[in-house]
Short mmCIF file of C-alpha atoms in Angstrom, two decimals:
data_model
loop_
_atom_site.label_atom_id
_atom_site.label_comp_id
_atom_site.label_asym_id
_atom_site.label_seq_id
_atom_site.Cartn_x
_atom_site.Cartn_y
_atom_site.Cartn_z
CA ILE Z 1 7.82 -19.28 -7.86
CA LEU Z 2 5.06 -18.37 -5.48
CA LEU Z 3 3.94 -21.33 -4.61
CA ALA Z 4 7.09 -22.82 -4.21
CA VAL Z 5 8.90 -20.01 -1.97
CA TYR Z 6 6.37 -20.31 1.16
CA SER Z 7 6.56 -24.06 1.37
CA VAL Z 8 10.37 -23.80 2.03
CA ASP Z 9 10.67 -24.10 5.53
CA SER Z 10 13.94 -21.23 6.03
CA THR Z 11 13.20 -18.23 4.67
CA ALA Z 12 17.15 -17.29 4.21
CA ALA Z 13 16.31 -20.29 1.83
CA ALA Z 14 13.50 -18.91 -0.24
CA GLU Z 15 15.68 -15.80 -0.63
CA GLU Z 16 18.63 -17.93 -2.33
CA ARG Z 17 15.86 -19.62 -5.08
CA LEU Z 18 14.64 -16.80 -5.43
CA LYS Z 19 17.49 -15.03 -6.20
CA LEU Z 20 18.81 -18.36 -8.31
CA ALA Z 21 16.12 -16.18 -10.93
CA LEU Z 22 17.53 -12.96 -10.98
CA PRO Z 23 19.52 -13.90 -13.80
CA TYR Z 24 17.65 -15.28 -16.09
CA ASP Z 25 14.86 -11.98 -16.18
CA THR Z 26 15.85 -8.88 -13.59
CA THR Z 27 12.67 -7.09 -14.99
CA ASP Z 28 9.87 -10.03 -13.79
CA HIS Z 29 7.54 -8.38 -11.54
CA VAL Z 30 6.32 -11.15 -9.77
CA LEU Z 31 10.30 -12.45 -8.98
CA HIS Z 32 10.88 -8.93 -6.97
CA GLN Z 33 7.56 -8.47 -5.31
CA ASN Z 34 8.75 -11.92 -3.80
CA LEU Z 35 12.25 -10.68 -3.05
CA GLY Z 36 10.84 -8.11 -1.46
CA LEU Z 37 8.35 -9.93 0.78
CA VAL Z 38 11.25 -12.08 1.94
CA SER Z 39 13.45 -9.97 2.06
CA ILE Z 40 11.16 -8.08 4.73
CA HIS Z 41 10.69 -11.13 6.81
CA LEU Z 42 14.46 -11.68 7.36
CA GLY Z 43 14.40 -7.37 8.48
CA LYS Z 44 16.08 -6.02 5.25
CA ALA Z 45 14.37 -3.34 5.11
CA ASP Z 46 16.37 -1.68 2.72
CA VAL Z 47 16.99 -4.90 0.58
CA ALA Z 48 12.85 -5.10 0.50
CA LEU Z 49 11.83 -1.49 -0.99
CA GLU Z 50 14.15 -1.59 -4.16
CA HIS Z 51 12.21 -4.86 -5.02
CA PHE Z 52 9.23 -3.30 -4.51
CA LYS Z 53 10.47 -0.41 -6.59
CA ARG Z 54 11.99 -2.83 -9.37
CA ALA Z 55 8.57 -4.22 -9.06
CA LEU Z 56 6.97 -1.05 -9.59
CA ALA Z 57 9.65 -0.52 -13.08
CA PHE Z 58 9.11 -3.96 -14.36
CA PRO Z 59 5.69 -4.57 -14.50
CA PRO Z 60 3.19 -7.33 -16.02
CA LYS Z 61 2.92 -7.10 -19.66
CA ALA Z 62 -0.67 -6.39 -20.73
CA ARG Z 63 -2.18 -8.54 -23.53
CA THR Z 64 -5.87 -8.17 -22.44
CA HIS Z 65 -8.28 -5.27 -20.80
CA ALA Z 66 -8.38 -7.80 -17.80
CA ASP Z 67 -4.85 -8.11 -17.61
CA LYS Z 68 -5.00 -4.39 -17.52
CA ASP Z 69 -7.14 -4.65 -14.33
CA LYS Z 70 -4.75 -7.67 -13.35
CA ILE Z 71 -0.98 -5.91 -13.81
CA GLY Z 72 -2.98 -2.22 -11.91
CA PHE Z 73 -3.42 -4.58 -8.68
CA PHE Z 74 0.21 -6.17 -8.29
CA LEU Z 75 1.50 -2.49 -8.97
CA ALA Z 76 -0.86 -1.91 -6.35
CA ARG Z 77 0.40 -4.01 -4.46
CA ALA Z 78 4.25 -3.41 -5.13
CA ALA Z 79 3.76 0.19 -4.01
CA THR Z 80 1.80 -0.38 -0.41
CA HIS Z 81 4.87 -2.22 0.23
CA ALA Z 82 6.93 0.08 -0.63
CA ALA Z 83 4.56 2.60 1.41
CA ARG Z 84 4.55 -0.12 4.21
CA VAL Z 85 8.82 0.14 4.44
CA LEU Z 86 9.40 4.05 4.34
CA TYR Z 87 6.27 4.20 7.20
CA ALA Z 88 8.31 1.47 9.84
CA LYS Z 89 11.84 3.45 8.48
CA GLY Z 90 9.46 6.66 9.42
CA ASP Z 91 9.72 8.03 6.33
CA THR Z 92 5.53 9.45 6.18
CA SER Z 93 6.42 11.85 3.34
CA GLY Z 94 7.68 8.76 1.15
CA ALA Z 95 5.13 6.36 2.10
CA ALA Z 96 2.45 9.05 1.01
CA GLN Z 97 4.35 9.26 -2.31
CA TYR Z 98 3.75 6.03 -3.02
CA LEU Z 99 0.82 5.13 -1.23
CA GLY Z 100 -0.70 7.47 -4.14
CA LYS Z 101 0.80 5.69 -7.09
CA ALA Z 102 -1.19 2.65 -4.74
CA LEU Z 103 -4.20 4.71 -5.67
CA GLU Z 104 -3.32 5.76 -9.68
CA HIS Z 105 -4.04 1.89 -10.48
CA ASP Z 106 -6.14 0.96 -7.77
CA ALA Z 107 -8.44 3.94 -6.51
CA GLY Z 108 -11.02 1.28 -4.63
CA ASN Z 109 -9.17 0.52 -1.82
CA ALA Z 110 -10.21 2.11 1.06
CA LYS Z 111 -6.79 0.60 3.72
CA ASN Z 112 -4.67 2.61 1.57
CA TRP Z 113 -7.30 5.82 1.73
CA TYR Z 114 -7.06 5.54 4.89
CA ASP Z 115 -3.38 5.13 5.50
CA LEU Z 116 -2.65 7.90 2.94
CA ALA Z 117 -4.68 10.10 5.44
CA VAL Z 118 -3.25 8.81 8.36
CA MET Z 119 0.41 10.20 6.35
CA GLN Z 120 -0.63 13.64 5.79
CA ALA Z 121 -1.57 13.34 9.10
CA TYR Z 122 2.16 13.76 9.94
CA ALA Z 123 1.90 16.40 7.82
CA ALA Z 124 -0.29 18.18 9.47
CA ASP Z 125 -1.77 18.43 5.76
CA SER Z 126 -5.80 19.18 6.84
CA PRO Z 127 -7.48 19.02 3.05
CA THR Z 128 -5.28 15.91 1.56
CA VAL Z 129 -6.21 13.96 4.69
CA VAL Z 130 -10.10 15.29 4.64
CA LYS Z 131 -10.38 14.19 0.90
CA ALA Z 132 -8.05 10.65 1.55
CA LEU Z 133 -10.06 10.35 5.02
CA ARG Z 134 -13.82 10.83 2.94
CA GLU Z 135 -12.67 8.31 0.61
CA ALA Z 136 -12.42 5.80 2.83
CA VAL Z 137 -15.10 5.86 5.01
CA ARG Z 138 -16.86 5.39 1.95
CA LEU Z 139 -15.24 2.43 0.61
CA GLU Z 140 -15.20 1.46 3.76
CA PRO Z 141 -17.67 2.23 6.88
CA GLU Z 142 -15.96 0.63 9.63
CA PHE Z 143 -12.72 3.21 9.27
CA TYR Z 144 -14.93 6.32 10.26
CA ALA Z 145 -14.73 3.83 14.53
CA GLN Z 146 -10.83 3.97 13.61
CA ALA Z 147 -10.95 7.15 12.96
CA LEU Z 148 -12.05 8.38 16.10
CA ALA Z 149 -9.69 6.55 18.17
CA ASP Z 150 -6.78 6.76 15.89
CA THR Z 151 -3.92 9.15 17.92
CA GLU Z 152 -1.88 9.55 14.56
CA LEU Z 153 -4.61 11.88 13.08
CA ASP Z 154 -4.22 13.98 16.40
CA PRO Z 155 -2.23 16.50 14.52
CA VAL Z 156 -5.16 17.27 11.93
CA ARG Z 157 -8.31 16.20 14.64
CA GLY Z 158 -9.96 19.41 14.72
CA ASP Z 159 -10.23 18.72 11.04
CA VAL Z 160 -11.16 15.46 11.38
CA GLU Z 161 -13.52 15.40 13.82
CA ARG Z 162 -15.30 17.83 11.76
CA LEU Z 163 -15.60 15.82 8.60
CA LEU Z 164 -16.89 12.51 10.74
CA LEU Z 165 -19.37 14.51 12.05
CA GLU Z 166 -20.54 15.61 8.77
CA LEU Z 167 -20.78 11.94 7.51
CA ARG Z 168 -22.19 11.37 10.75
CA ASP Z 169 -24.91 14.11 10.13
CA SER Z 170 -25.01 12.65 6.65
CA GLU Z 171 -26.00 9.36 7.39
CA ARG Z 172 -28.63 10.96 9.58
CA ALA Z 173 -30.84 12.27 6.90
CA ARG Z 174 -30.62 9.80 4.80
#
């Protein structure tokens, strides 16, 4: 379905085609994921969020161990999309919850760790910011430089700077 949808010129037409599939299976994870993405492009954030939530509620079935890894990827992706919708709507607490869900399914996603640090900075939750930022930088060192200048981390800037100094000093000691 995804390839057919994105070859259609009009996003509204893509939405219409995807909706035609809903009566056949209202629990299809990929269908809800794609409807969520199309809804974002149409400026329907609330509709998109509902589809991402449904994608999380109806994960694909695992038949093999390899399937479990793929399912984790898809669940992490749906949770990440939901988090981004909530962040765009100004709900940083809700976004943090969904980023946490995404990380339960894919703990190796440095961007989600970094975004979790940012969301928790809005709540001035320094211990969580430091933990998440430490993990983001461990997985993707480029986040070190981003954290130096990211004004969204300013509510906990002192703790962020202490962490960055610690990370710099430990890197120099190697």
